[in-house]
PDB file of C-alpha atoms in Angstrom:
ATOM      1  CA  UNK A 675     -52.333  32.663  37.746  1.00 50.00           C
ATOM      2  CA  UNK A 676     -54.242  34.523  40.193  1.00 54.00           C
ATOM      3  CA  UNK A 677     -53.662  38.039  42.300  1.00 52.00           C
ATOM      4  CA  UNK A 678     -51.885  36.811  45.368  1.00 52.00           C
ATOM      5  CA  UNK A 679     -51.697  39.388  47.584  1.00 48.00           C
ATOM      6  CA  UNK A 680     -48.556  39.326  49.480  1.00 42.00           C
ATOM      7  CA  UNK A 681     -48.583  38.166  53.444  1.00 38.00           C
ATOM      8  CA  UNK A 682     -48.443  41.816  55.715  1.00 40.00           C
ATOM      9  CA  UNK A 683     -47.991  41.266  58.940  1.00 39.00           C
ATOM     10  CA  UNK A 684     -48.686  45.691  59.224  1.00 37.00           C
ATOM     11  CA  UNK A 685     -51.489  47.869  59.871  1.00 35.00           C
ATOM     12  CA  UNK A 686     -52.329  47.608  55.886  1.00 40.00           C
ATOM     13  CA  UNK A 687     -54.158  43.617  56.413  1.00 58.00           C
ATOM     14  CA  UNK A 688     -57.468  45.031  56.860  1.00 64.00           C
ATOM     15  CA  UNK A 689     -56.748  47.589  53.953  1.00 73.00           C
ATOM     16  CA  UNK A 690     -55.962  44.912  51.661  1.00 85.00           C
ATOM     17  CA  UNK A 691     -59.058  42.625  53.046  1.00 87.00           C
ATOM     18  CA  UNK A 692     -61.341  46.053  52.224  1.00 88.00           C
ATOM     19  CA  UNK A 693     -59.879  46.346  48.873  1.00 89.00           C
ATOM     20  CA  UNK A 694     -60.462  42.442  47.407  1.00 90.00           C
ATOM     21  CA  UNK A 695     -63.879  42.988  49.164  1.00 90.00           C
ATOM     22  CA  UNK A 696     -64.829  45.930  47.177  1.00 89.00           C
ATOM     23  CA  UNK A 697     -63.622  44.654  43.945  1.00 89.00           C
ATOM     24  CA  UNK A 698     -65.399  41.462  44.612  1.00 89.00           C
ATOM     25  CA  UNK A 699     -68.743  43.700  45.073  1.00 87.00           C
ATOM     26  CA  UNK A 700     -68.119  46.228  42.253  1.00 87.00           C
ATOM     27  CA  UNK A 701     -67.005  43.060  39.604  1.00 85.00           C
ATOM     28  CA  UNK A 702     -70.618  41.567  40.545  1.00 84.00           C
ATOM     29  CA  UNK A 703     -72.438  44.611  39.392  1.00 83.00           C
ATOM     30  CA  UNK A 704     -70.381  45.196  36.698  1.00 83.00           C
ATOM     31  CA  UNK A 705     -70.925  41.746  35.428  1.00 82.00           C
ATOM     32  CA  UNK A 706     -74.657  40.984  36.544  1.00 87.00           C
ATOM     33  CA  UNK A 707     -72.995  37.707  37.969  1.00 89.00           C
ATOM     34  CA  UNK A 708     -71.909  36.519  41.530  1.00 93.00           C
ATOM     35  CA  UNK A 709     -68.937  36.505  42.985  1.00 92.00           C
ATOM     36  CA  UNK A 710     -67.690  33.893  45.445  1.00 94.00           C
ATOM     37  CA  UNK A 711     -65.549  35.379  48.453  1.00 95.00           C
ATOM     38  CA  UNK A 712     -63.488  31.832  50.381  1.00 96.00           C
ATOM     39  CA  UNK A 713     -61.925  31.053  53.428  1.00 96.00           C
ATOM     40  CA  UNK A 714     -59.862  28.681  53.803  1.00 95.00           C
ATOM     41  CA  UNK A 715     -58.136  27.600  57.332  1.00 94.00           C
ATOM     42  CA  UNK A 716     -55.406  25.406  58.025  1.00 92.00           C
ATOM     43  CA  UNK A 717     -54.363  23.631  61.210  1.00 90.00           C
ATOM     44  CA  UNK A 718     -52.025  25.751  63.235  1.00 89.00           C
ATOM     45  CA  UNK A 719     -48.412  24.780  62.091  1.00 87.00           C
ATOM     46  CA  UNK A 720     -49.272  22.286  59.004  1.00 87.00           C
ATOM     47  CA  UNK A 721     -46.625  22.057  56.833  1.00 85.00           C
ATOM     48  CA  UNK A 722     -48.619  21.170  53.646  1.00 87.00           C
ATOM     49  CA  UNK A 723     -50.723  23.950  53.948  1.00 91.00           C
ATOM     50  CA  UNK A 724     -48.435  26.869  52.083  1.00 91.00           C
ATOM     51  CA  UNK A 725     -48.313  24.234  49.274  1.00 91.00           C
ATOM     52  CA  UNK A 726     -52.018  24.117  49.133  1.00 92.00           C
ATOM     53  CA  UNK A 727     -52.573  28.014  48.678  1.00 93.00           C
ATOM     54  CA  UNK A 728     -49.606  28.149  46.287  1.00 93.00           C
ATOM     55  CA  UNK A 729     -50.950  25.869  44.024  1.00 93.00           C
ATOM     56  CA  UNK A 730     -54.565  27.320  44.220  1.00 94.00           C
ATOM     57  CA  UNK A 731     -52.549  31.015  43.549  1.00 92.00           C
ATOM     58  CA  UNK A 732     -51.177  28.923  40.546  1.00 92.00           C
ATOM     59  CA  UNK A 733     -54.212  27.681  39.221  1.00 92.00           C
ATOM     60  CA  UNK A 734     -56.771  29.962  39.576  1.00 91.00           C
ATOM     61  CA  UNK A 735     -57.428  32.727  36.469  1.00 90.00           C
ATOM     62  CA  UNK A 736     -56.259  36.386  36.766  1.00 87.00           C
ATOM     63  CA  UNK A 737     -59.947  37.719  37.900  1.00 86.00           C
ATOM     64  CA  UNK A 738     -59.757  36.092  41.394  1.00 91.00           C
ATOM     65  CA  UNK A 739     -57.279  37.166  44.007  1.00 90.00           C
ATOM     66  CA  UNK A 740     -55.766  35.465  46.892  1.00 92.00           C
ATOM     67  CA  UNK A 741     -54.654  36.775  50.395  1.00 91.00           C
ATOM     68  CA  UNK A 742     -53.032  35.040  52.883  1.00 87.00           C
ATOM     69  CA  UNK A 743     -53.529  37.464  56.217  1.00 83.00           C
ATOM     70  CA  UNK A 744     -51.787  34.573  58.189  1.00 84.00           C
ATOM     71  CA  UNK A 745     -50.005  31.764  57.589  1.00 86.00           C
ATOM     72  CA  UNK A 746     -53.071  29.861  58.446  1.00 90.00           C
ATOM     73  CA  UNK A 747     -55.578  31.555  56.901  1.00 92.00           C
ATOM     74  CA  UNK A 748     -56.187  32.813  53.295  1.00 94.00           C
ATOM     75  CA  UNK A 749     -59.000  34.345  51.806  1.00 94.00           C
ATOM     76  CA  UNK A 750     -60.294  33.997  48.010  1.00 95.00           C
ATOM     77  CA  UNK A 751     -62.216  36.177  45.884  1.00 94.00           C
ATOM     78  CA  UNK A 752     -63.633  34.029  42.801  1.00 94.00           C
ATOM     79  CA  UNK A 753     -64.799  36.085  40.604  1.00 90.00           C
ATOM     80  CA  UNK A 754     -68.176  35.393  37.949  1.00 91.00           C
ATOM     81  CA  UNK A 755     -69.072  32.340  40.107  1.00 93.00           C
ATOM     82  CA  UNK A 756     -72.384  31.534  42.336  1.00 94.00           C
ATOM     83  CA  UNK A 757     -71.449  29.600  45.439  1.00 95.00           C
ATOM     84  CA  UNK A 758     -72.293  26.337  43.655  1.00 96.00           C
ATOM     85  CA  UNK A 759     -69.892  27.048  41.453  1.00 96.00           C
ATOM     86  CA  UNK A 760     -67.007  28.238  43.616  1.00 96.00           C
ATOM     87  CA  UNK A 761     -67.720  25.007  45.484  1.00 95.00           C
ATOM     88  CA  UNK A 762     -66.916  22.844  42.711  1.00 96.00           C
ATOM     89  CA  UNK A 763     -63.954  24.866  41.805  1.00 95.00           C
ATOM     90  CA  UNK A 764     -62.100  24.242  45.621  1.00 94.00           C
ATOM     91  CA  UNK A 765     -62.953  20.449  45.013  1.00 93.00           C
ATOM     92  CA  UNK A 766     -61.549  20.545  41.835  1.00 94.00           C
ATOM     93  CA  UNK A 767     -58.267  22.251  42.684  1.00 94.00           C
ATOM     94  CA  UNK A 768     -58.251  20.022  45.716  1.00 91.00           C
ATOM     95  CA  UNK A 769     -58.720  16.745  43.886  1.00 89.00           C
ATOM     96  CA  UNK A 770     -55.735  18.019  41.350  1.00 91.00           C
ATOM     97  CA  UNK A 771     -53.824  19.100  44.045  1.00 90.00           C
ATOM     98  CA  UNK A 772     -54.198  15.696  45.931  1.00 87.00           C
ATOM     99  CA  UNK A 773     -53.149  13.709  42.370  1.00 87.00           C
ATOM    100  CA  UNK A 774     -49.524  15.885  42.122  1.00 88.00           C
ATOM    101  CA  UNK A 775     -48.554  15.666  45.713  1.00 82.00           C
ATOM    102  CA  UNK A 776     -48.179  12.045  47.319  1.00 76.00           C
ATOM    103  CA  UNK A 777     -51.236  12.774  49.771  1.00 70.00           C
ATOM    104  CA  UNK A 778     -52.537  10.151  51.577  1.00 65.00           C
ATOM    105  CA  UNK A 779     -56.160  12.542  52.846  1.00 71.00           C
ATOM    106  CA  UNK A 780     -57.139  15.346  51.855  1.00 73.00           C
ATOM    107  CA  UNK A 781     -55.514  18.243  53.339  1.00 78.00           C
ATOM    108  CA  UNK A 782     -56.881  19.075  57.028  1.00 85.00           C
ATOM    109  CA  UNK A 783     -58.720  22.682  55.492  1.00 90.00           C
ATOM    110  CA  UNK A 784     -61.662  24.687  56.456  1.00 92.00           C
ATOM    111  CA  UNK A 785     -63.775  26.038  54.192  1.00 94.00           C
ATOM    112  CA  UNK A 786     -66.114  28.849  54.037  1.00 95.00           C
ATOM    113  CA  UNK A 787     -68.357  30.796  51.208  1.00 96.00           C
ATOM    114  CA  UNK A 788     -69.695  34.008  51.480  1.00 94.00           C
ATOM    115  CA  UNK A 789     -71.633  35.020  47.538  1.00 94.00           C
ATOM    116  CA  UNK A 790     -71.680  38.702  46.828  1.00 93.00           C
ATOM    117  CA  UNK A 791     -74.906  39.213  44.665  1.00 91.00           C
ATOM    118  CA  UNK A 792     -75.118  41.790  41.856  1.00 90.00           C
ATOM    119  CA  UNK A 793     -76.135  44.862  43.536  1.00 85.00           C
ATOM    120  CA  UNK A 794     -75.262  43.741  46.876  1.00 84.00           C
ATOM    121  CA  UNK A 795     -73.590  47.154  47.618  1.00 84.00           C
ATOM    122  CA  UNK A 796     -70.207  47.553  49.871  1.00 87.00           C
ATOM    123  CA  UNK A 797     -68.967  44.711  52.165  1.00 88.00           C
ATOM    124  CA  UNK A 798     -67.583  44.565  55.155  1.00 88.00           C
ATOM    125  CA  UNK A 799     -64.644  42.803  57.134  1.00 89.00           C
ATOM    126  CA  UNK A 800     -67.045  42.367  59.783  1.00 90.00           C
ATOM    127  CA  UNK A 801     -70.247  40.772  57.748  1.00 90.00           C
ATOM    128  CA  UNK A 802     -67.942  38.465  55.933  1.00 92.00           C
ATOM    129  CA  UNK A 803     -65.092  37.122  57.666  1.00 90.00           C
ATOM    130  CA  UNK A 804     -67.490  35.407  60.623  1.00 91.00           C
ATOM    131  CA  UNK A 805     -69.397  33.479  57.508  1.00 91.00           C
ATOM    132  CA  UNK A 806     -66.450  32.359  56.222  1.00 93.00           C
ATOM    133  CA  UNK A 807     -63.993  30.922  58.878  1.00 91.00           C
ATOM    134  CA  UNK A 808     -66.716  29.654  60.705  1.00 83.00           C
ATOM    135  CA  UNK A 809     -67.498  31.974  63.434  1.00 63.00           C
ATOM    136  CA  UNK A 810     -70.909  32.109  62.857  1.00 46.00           C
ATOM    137  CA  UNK A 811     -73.339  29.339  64.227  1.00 38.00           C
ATOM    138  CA  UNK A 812     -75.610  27.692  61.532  1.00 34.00           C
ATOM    139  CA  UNK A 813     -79.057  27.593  61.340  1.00 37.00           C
ATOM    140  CA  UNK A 814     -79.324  24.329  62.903  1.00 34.00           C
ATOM    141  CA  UNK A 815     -77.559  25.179  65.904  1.00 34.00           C
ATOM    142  CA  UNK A 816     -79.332  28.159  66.697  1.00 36.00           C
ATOM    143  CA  UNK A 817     -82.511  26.522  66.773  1.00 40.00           C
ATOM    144  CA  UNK A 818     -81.317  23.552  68.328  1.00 39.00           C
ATOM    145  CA  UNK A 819     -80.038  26.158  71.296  1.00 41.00           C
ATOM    146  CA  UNK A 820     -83.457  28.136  71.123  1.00 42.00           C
ATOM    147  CA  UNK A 821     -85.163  24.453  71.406  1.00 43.00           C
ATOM    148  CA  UNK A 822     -82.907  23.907  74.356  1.00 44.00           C
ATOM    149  CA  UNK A 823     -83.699  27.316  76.112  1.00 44.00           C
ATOM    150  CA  UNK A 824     -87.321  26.679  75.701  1.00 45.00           C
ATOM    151  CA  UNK A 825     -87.105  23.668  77.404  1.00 43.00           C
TER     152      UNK A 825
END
């Protein structure tokens, strides 16, 4: 079962958010492998969603860490994993989850991956959160905007 990080609703969020940040940076030296930092977003008021992060919490090993900094949002640190790899796990644990619980679609989720290299050095709230609940435009858009200015 993994770290799950209990839900603060106090000063301490960011804290916490700093803390699985720096262990994700400091296991990824320490190992000479990637780690894998997730968001994952629910719709505002879906009821299925706490069932989908406790049975990730569940089934994930003891290295990674969940925390939930709102009811819904959580973020994931996946520890010894490239992005490929975290990618596969999510759709894994999301297929699984989908074959105990009488789920007609998959859950309504957003999903996000930030990899912290080996030697990537300290992380911040700010460079990762944007990446991974999608606050940050893609390449594609920005150069479809820049084609658009030009014009």
């Amino acid at each position: 079962m993994a770290l799950v990080a209990p839900l603060q609703t106090g000063a301490d969020d960011p804290l916490r958010l700093r803390e699985m940040l720096g262990r994700a940076a400091s296991l990824a030296t320490a190992h000479r492998l990637p780690s894998v930092v997730v968001g994952m977003a629910g719709r505002e008021g879906d009821l299925l969603f706490p069932e989908v992060v406790a049975f990730f919490a569940s089934a994930l090993r003891m290295d990674d860490t969940i925390l939930p900094p709102t009811r819904e949002r959580v973020v994931m640190m996946l520890a010894d994993v490239d992005r490929e790899g975290a990618e596969r796990i999510v759709r894994r644990l999301l297929a699984e989850f989908r074959e105990r619980f009488a789920t007609i679609e998959d859950p309504p989720l957003s999903l996000g991956y930030y990899e912290v290299a080996p030697g990537s050095g300290p992380l911040t709230v700010k460079q990762v959160l944007p990446t991974v609940f999608g606050v940050e435009r893609s390449d594609e858009s920005s150069e479809e905007d820049e084609a658009g200015d030009e014009a």
